[in-house]
Tab-separated table of C-alpha atoms and ligand atoms in Angstrom:
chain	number	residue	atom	x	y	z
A	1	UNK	CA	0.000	0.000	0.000
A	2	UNK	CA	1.296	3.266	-0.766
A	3	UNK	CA	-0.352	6.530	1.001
A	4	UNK	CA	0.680	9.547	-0.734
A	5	UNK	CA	1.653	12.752	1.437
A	6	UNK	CA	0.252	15.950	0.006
A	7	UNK	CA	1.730	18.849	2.004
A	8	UNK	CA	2.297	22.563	1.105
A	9	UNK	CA	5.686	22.318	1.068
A	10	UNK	CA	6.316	18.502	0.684
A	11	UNK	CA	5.246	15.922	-1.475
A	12	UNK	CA	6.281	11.982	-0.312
A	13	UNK	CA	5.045	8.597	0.110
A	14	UNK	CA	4.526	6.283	3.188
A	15	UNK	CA	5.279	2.651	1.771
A	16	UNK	CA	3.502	-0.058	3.833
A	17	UNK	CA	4.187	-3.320	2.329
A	18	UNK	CA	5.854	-6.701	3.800
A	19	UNK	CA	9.762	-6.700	3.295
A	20	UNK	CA	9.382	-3.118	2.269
A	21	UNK	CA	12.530	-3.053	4.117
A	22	UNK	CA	14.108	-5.174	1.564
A	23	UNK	CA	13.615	-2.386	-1.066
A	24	UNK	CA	14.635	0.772	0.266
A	25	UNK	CA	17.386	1.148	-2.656
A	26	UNK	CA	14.158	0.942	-5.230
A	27	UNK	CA	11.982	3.340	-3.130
A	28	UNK	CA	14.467	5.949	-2.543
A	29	UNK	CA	18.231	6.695	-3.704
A	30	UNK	CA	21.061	5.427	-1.700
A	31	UNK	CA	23.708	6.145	-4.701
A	32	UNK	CA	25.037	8.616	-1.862
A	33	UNK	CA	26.480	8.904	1.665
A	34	UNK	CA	24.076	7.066	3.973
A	35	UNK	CA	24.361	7.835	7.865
A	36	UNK	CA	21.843	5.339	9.394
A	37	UNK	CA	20.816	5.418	12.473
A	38	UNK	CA	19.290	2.728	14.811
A	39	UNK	CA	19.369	1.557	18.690
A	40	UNK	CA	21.025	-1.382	20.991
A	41	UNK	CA	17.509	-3.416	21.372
A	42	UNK	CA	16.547	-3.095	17.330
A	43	UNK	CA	17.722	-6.258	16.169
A	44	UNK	CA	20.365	-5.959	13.995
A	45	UNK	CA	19.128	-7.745	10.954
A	46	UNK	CA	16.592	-4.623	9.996
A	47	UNK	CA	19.866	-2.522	9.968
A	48	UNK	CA	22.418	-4.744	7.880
A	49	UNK	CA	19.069	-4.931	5.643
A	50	UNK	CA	19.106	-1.234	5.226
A	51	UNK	CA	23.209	-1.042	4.884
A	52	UNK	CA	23.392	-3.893	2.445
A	53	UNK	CA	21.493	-1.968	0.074
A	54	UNK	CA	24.006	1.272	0.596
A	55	UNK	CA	27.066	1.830	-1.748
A	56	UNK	CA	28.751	3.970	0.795
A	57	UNK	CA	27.079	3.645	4.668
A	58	UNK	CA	27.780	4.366	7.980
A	59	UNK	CA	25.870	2.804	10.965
A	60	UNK	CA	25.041	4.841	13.939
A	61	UNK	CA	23.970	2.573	16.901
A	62	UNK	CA	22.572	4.808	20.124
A	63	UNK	CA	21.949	3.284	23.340
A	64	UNK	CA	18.457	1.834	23.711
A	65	UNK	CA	15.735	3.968	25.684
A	66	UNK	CA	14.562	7.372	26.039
A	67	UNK	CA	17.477	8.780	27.665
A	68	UNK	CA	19.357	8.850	24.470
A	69	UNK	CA	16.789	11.797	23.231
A	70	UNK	CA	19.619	13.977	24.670
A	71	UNK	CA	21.414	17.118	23.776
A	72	UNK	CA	24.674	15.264	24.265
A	73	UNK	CA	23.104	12.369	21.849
A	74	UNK	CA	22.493	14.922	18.898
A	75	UNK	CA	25.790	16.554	19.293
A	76	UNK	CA	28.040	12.705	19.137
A	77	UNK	CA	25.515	11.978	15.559
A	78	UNK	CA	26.440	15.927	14.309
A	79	UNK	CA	30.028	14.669	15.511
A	80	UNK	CA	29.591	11.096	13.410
A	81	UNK	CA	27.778	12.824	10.383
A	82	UNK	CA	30.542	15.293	10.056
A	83	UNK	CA	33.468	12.759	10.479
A	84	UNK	CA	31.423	10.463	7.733
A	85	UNK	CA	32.226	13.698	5.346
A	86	UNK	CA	28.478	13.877	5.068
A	87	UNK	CA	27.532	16.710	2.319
A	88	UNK	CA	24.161	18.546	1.658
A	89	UNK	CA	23.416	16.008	-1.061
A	90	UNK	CA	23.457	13.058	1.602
A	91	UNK	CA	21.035	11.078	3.664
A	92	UNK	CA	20.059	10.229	6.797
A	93	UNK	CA	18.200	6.994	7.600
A	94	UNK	CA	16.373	6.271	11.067
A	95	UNK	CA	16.147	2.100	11.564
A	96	UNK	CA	14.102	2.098	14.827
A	97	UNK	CA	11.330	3.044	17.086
A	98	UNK	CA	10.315	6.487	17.734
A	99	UNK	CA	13.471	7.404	19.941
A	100	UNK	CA	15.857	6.972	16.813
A	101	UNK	CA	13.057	8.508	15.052
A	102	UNK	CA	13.108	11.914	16.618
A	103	UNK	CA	17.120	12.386	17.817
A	104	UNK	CA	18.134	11.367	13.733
A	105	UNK	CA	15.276	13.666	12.592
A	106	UNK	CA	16.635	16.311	14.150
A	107	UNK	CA	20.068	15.842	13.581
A	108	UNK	CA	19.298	15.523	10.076
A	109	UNK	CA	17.226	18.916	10.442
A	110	UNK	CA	20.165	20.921	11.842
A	111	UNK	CA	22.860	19.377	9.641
A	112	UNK	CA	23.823	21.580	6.986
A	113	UNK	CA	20.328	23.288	7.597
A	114	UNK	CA	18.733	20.672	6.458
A	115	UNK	CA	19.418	16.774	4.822
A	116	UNK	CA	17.087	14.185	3.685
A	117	UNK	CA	15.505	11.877	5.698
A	118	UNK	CA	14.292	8.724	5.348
A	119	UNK	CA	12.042	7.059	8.271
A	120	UNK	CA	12.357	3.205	8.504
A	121	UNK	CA	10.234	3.065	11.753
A	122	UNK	CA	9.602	-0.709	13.158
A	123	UNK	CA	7.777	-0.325	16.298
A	124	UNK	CA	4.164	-0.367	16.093
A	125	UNK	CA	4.112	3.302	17.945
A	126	UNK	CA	6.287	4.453	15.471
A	127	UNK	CA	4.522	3.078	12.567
A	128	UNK	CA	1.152	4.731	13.594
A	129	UNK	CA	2.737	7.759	15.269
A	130	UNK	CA	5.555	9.244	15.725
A	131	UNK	CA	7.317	8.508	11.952
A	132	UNK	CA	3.924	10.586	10.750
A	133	UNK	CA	4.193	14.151	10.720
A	134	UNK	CA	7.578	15.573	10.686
A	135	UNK	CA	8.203	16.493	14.203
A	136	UNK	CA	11.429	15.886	15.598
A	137	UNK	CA	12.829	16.141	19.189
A	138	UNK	CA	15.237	15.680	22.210
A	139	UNK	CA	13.941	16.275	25.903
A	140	UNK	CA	15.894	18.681	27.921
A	141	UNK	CA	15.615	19.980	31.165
A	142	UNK	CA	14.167	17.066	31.995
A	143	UNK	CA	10.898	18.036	30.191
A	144	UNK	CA	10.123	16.062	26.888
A	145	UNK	CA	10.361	17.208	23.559
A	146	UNK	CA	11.393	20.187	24.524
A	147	UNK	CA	13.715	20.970	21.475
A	148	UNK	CA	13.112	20.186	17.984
A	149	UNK	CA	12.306	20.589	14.691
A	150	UNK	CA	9.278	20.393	11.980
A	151	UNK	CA	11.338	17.860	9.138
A	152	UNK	CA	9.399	15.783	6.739
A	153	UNK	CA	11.193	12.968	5.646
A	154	UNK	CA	11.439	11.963	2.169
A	155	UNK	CA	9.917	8.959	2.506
A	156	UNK	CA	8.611	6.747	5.483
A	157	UNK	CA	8.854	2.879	4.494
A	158	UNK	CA	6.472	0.435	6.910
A	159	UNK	CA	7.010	-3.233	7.107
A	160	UNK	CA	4.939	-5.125	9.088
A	161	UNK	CA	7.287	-8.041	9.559
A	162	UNK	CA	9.294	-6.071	11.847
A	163	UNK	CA	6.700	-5.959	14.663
A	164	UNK	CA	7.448	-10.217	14.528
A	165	UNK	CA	10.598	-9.506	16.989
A	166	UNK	CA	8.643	-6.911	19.070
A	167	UNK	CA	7.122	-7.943	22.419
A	168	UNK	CA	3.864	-7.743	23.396
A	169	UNK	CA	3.994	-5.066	25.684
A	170	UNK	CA	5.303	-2.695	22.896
A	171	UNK	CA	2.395	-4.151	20.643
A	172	UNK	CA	-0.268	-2.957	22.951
A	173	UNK	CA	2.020	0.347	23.670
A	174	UNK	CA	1.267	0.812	19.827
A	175	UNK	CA	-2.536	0.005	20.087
A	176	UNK	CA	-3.137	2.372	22.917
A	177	UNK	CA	-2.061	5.262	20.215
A	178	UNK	CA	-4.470	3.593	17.859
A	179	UNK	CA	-7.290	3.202	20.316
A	180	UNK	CA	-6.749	7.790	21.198
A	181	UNK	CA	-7.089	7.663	17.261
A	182	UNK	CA	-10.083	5.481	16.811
A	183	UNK	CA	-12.161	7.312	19.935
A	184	UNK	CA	-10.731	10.685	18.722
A	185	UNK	CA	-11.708	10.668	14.937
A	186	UNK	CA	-13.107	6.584	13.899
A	187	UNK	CA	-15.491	5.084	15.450
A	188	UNK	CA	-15.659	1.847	12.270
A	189	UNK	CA	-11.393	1.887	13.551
A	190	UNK	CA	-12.548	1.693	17.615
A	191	UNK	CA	-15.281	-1.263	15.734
A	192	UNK	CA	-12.227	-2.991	14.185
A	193	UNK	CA	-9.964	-3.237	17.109
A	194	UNK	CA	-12.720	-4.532	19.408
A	195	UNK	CA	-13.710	-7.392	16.519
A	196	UNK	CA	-9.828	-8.413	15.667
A	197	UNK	CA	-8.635	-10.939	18.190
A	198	UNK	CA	-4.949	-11.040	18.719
A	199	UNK	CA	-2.506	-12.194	17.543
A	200	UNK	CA	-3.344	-10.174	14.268
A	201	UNK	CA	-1.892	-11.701	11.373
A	202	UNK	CA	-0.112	-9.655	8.712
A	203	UNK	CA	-3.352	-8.182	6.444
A	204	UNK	CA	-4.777	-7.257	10.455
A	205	UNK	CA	-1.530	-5.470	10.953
A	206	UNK	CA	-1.748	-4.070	7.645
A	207	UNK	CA	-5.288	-2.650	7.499
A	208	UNK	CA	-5.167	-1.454	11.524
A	209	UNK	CA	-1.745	0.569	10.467
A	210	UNK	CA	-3.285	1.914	7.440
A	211	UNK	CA	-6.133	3.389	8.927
A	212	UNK	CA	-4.199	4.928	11.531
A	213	UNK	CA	-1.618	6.135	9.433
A	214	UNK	CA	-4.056	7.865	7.369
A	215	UNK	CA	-6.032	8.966	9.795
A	216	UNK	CA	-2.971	11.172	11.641
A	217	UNK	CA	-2.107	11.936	7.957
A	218	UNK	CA	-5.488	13.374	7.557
A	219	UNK	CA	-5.091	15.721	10.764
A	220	UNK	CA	-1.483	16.708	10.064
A	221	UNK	CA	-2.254	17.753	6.415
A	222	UNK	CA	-4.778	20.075	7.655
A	223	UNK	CA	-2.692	21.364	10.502
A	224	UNK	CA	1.026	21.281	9.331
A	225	UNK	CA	2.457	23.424	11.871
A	226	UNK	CA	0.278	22.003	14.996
A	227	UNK	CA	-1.779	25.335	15.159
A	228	UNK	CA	-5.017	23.396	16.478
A	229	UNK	CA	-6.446	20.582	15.065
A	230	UNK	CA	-3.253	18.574	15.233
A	231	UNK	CA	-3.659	19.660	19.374
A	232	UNK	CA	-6.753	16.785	19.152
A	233	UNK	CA	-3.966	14.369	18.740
A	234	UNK	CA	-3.163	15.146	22.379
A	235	UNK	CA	-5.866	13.211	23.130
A	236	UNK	CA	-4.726	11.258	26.751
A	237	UNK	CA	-1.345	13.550	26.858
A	238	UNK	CA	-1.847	15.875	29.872
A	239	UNK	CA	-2.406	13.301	32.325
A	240	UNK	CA	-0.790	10.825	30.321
A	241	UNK	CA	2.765	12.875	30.417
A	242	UNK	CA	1.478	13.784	34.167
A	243	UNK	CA	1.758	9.813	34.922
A	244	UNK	CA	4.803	9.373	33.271
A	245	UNK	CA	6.788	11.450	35.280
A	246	UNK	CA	5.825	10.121	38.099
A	247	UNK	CA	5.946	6.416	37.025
A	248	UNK	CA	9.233	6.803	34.914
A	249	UNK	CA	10.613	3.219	34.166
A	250	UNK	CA	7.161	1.208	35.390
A	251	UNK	CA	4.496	2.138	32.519
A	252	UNK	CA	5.438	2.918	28.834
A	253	UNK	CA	4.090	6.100	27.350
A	254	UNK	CA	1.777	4.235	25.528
A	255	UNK	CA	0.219	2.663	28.875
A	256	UNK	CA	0.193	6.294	30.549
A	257	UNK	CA	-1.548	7.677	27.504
A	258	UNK	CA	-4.363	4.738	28.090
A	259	UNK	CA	-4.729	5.652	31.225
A	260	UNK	CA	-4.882	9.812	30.582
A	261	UNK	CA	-7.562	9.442	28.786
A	262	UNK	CA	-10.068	7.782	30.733
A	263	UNK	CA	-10.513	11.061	33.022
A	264	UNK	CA	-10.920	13.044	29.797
A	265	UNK	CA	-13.513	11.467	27.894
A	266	UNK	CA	-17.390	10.856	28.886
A	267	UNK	CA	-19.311	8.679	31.422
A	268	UNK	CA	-20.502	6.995	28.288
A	269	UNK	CA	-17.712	6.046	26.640
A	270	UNK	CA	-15.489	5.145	29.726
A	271	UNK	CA	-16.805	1.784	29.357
A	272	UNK	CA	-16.156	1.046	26.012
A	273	UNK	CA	-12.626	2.319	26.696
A	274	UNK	CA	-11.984	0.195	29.956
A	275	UNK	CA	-12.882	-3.072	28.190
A	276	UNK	CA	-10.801	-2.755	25.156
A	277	UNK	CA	-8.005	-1.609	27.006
A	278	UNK	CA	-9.039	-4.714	29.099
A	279	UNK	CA	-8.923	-6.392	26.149
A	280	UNK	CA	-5.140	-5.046	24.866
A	281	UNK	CA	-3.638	-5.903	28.459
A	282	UNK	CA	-3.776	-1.888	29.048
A	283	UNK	CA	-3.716	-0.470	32.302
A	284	UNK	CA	-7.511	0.946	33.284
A	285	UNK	CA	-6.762	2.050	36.981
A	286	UNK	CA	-4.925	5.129	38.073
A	287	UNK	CA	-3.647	4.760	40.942
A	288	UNK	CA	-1.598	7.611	41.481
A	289	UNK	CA	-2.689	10.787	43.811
A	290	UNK	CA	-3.797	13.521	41.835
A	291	UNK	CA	-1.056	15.580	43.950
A	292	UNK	CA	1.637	13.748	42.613
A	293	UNK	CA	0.601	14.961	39.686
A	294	UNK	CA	0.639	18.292	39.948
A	295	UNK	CA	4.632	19.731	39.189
A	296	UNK	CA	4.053	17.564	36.166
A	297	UNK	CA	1.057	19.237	34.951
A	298	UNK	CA	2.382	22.362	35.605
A	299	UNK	CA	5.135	22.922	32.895
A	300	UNK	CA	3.092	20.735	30.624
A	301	UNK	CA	3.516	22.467	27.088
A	302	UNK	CA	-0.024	22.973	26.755
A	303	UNK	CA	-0.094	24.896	29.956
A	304	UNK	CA	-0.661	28.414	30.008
A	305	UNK	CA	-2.046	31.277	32.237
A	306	UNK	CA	-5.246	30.355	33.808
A	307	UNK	CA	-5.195	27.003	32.708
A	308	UNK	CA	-4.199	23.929	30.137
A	309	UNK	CA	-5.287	23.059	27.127
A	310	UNK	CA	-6.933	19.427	27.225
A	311	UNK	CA	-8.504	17.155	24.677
A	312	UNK	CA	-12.142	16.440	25.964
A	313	UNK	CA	-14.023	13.649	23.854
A	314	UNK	CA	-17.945	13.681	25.126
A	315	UNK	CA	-18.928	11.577	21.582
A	316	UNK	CA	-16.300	9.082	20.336
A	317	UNK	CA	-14.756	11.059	16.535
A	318	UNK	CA	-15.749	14.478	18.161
A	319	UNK	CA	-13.185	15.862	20.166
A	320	UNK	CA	-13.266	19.214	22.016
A	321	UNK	CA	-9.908	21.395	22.882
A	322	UNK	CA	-10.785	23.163	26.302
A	323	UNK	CA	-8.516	25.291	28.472
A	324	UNK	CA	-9.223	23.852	31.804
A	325	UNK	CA	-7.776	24.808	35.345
A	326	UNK	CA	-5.753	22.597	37.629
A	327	UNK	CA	-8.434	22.080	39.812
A	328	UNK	CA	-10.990	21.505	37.130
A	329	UNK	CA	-8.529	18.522	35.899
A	330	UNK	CA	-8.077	17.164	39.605
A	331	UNK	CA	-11.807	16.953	39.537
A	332	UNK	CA	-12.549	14.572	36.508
A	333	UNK	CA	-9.644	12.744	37.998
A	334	UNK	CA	-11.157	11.956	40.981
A	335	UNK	CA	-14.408	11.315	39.565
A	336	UNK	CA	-13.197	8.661	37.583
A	337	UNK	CA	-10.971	7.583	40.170
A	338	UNK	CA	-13.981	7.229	42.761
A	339	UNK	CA	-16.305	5.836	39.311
A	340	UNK	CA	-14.054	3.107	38.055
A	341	UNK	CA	-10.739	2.844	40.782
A	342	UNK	CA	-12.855	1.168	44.045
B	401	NAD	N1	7.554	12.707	16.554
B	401	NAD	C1	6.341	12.445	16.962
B	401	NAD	O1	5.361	12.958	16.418
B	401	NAD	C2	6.127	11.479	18.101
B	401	NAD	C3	4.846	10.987	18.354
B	401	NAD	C4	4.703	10.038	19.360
B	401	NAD	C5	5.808	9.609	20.100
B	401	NAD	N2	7.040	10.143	19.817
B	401	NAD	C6	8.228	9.717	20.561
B	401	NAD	O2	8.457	8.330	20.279
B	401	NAD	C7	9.223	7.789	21.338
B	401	NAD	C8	8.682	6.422	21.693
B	401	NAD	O3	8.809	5.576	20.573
B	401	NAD	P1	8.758	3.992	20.719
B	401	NAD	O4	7.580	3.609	21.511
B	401	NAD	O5	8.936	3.440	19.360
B	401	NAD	O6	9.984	3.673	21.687
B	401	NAD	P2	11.505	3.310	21.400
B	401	NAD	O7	12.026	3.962	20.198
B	401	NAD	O8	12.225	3.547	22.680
B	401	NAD	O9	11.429	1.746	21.131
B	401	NAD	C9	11.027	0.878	22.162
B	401	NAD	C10	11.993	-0.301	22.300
B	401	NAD	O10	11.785	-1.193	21.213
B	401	NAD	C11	13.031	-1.594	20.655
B	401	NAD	N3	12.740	-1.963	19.270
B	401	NAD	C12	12.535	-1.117	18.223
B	401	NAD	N4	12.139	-1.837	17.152
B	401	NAD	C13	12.105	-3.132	17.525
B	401	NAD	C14	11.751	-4.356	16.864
B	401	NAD	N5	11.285	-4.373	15.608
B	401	NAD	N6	11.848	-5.522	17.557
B	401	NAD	C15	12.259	-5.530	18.862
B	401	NAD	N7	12.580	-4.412	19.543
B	401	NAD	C16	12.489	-3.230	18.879
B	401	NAD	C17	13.935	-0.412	20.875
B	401	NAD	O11	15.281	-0.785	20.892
B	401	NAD	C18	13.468	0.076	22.248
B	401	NAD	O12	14.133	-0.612	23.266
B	401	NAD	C19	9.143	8.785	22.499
B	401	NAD	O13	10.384	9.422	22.632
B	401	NAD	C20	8.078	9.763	22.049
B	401	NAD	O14	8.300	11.073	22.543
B	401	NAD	C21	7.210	11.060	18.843
């Protein structure tokens, strides 16, 4: 399947195919100094893949794990990038989840002002997510994605068959991004995942990352430089990030995000969510004291006076943006917390 990017500025495909990762020298042109870039837990066969199909390459291999979003990160790759003798004309290459995603995204944004980038993203989060939409980042001072860039890559090449090596825990990280998509904008996508019984085979895979690639596709299009509707996509983030913070190394982002937005959305459709996170081995109870919460919330980068800026869903595929107060937050917390937690 090939989705076609139609941006302002940009014009690309997203290539979702089986061993799509096989043909990256037919989809986009590696006669020309590669830098790719990948991570300690991607298994080395997606990368030697990618390399075998380079005249002239150079692998990059980061430590695994959100720490290596770093300042210090992007400043060893400029380091690499400029001992490779990398020119204008060359090309960076992400092999990896959405960690290698972002840090080579920007490098490859700052480098020279500017070289091409090509997304080979092979966790399911990054698949749906982050590879979509050009942003790039590192965290710093220890808030995330502080720093970064807008830098559409020149092409963004899916195959499913590298989710085979991925554990299940990341698999449902990567469905908890779908399920904010499906309750924010699809309601026949929110149908699909509560009819497809795991483990999805390869056309499942397929049709589940399609729709949700085209479905972030849709809202990014519209709002290339994350004005407003692209904010919807926050959907589960404030409390999510909140709960992150404070749980840093016990849930993924992807379980956080579950649990942010069950507070956020309707006494009707709290339900529906609980039982297909249920269903995806998602966590459904928050457990943490709002108070914990708070610092968190507060340099949030939605927050601003009198308030933050939170994704509301009332009707699943019509979500509201609504500048709420701290207190006004701590109080759909704790009514879902006394609702759902007891
Ligand atoms: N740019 C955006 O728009 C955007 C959107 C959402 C999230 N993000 C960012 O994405 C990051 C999270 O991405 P992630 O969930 O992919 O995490 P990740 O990149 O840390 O990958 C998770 C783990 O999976 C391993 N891995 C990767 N591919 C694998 C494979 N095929 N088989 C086995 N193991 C594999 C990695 O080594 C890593 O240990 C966060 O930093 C988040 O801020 C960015």
């Amino acid at each position: 399947m090939i989705i076609p990017v139609n941006l302002t500025t940009e014009k690309y495909d997203i290539v979702l195919e089986r061993e799509a990762i096989k043909k990256v020298g037919k989809l986009v042109d590696l006669k020309r100094r590669v830098f790719i870039v990948t991570d300690s837990g991607v298994p080395k066969e997606y990368v030697e893949t990618v390399s075998s199909q380079c005249e002239t390459s150079y692998i990059e291999c980061i430590p695994e794990g959100e720490d290596s979003k770093s300042f210090e990160m992007l400043q060893e790759l400029l380091s690499k990038m400029y001992e490779f003798n990398m020119s204008s004309e060359d090309l960076v290459v992400a092999v990896g989840g959405g960690v290698v995603g972002d840090l080579s995204g920007l490098a490859a944004s700052l480098y020279m002002r500017g070289v091409d980038f090509v997304n080979v993203p092979t966790t399911l989060l990054s698949q749906v997510d982050s590879s979509i939409g050009g942003k790039t980042a590192v965290n710093f001072l220890g808030t995330k994605n502080l720093v970064g860039t807008f830098h559409n890559p020149k092409s963004v090449i899916i195959d499913v068959d590298t989710l085979n090596t991925l554990s299940s825990r990341l698999i449902h990280e990567g469905l908890a991004e779908v399920i904010k998509m499906a309750i924010t904008f699809d309601e026949d996508l929110l149908e699909l995942l509560e009819n497809t019984k795991e483990p999805f085979d390869k056309d499942e895979f397929e049709s589940i990352i399609g729709r949700a690639v085209t479905l972030k596709l849709s809202v990014v299009t519209e709002d290339e430089k994350d004005n407003y509707l692209r904010h919807t996509l926050n959907f589960g983030h404030t409390i999510g990030h909140a709960l992150e913070s404070v749980n840093k190394g016990e849930l993924l982002h992807g379980e956080c995000v579950a649990l942010g937005m069950l507070p956020m959305c309707s006494k009707e459709i709290q339900p529906r969510l609980i039982s297909i996170l249920k269903k995806y081995e998602l966590p459904y109870e928050i457990k943490d004291d709002f108070e914990k919460l708070k610092p968190a919330l507060l340099h949030d980068k939605k927050t601003t006076q009198g308030g933050i800026h939170c994704v509301l869903v009332e009707k699943i595929g019509k979500p509201v943006i609504k500048k709420l107060s701290i207190e006004e937050i701590a109080d759909k917390y704790s009514d879902f917390q006394k609702g759902k937690n007891q």
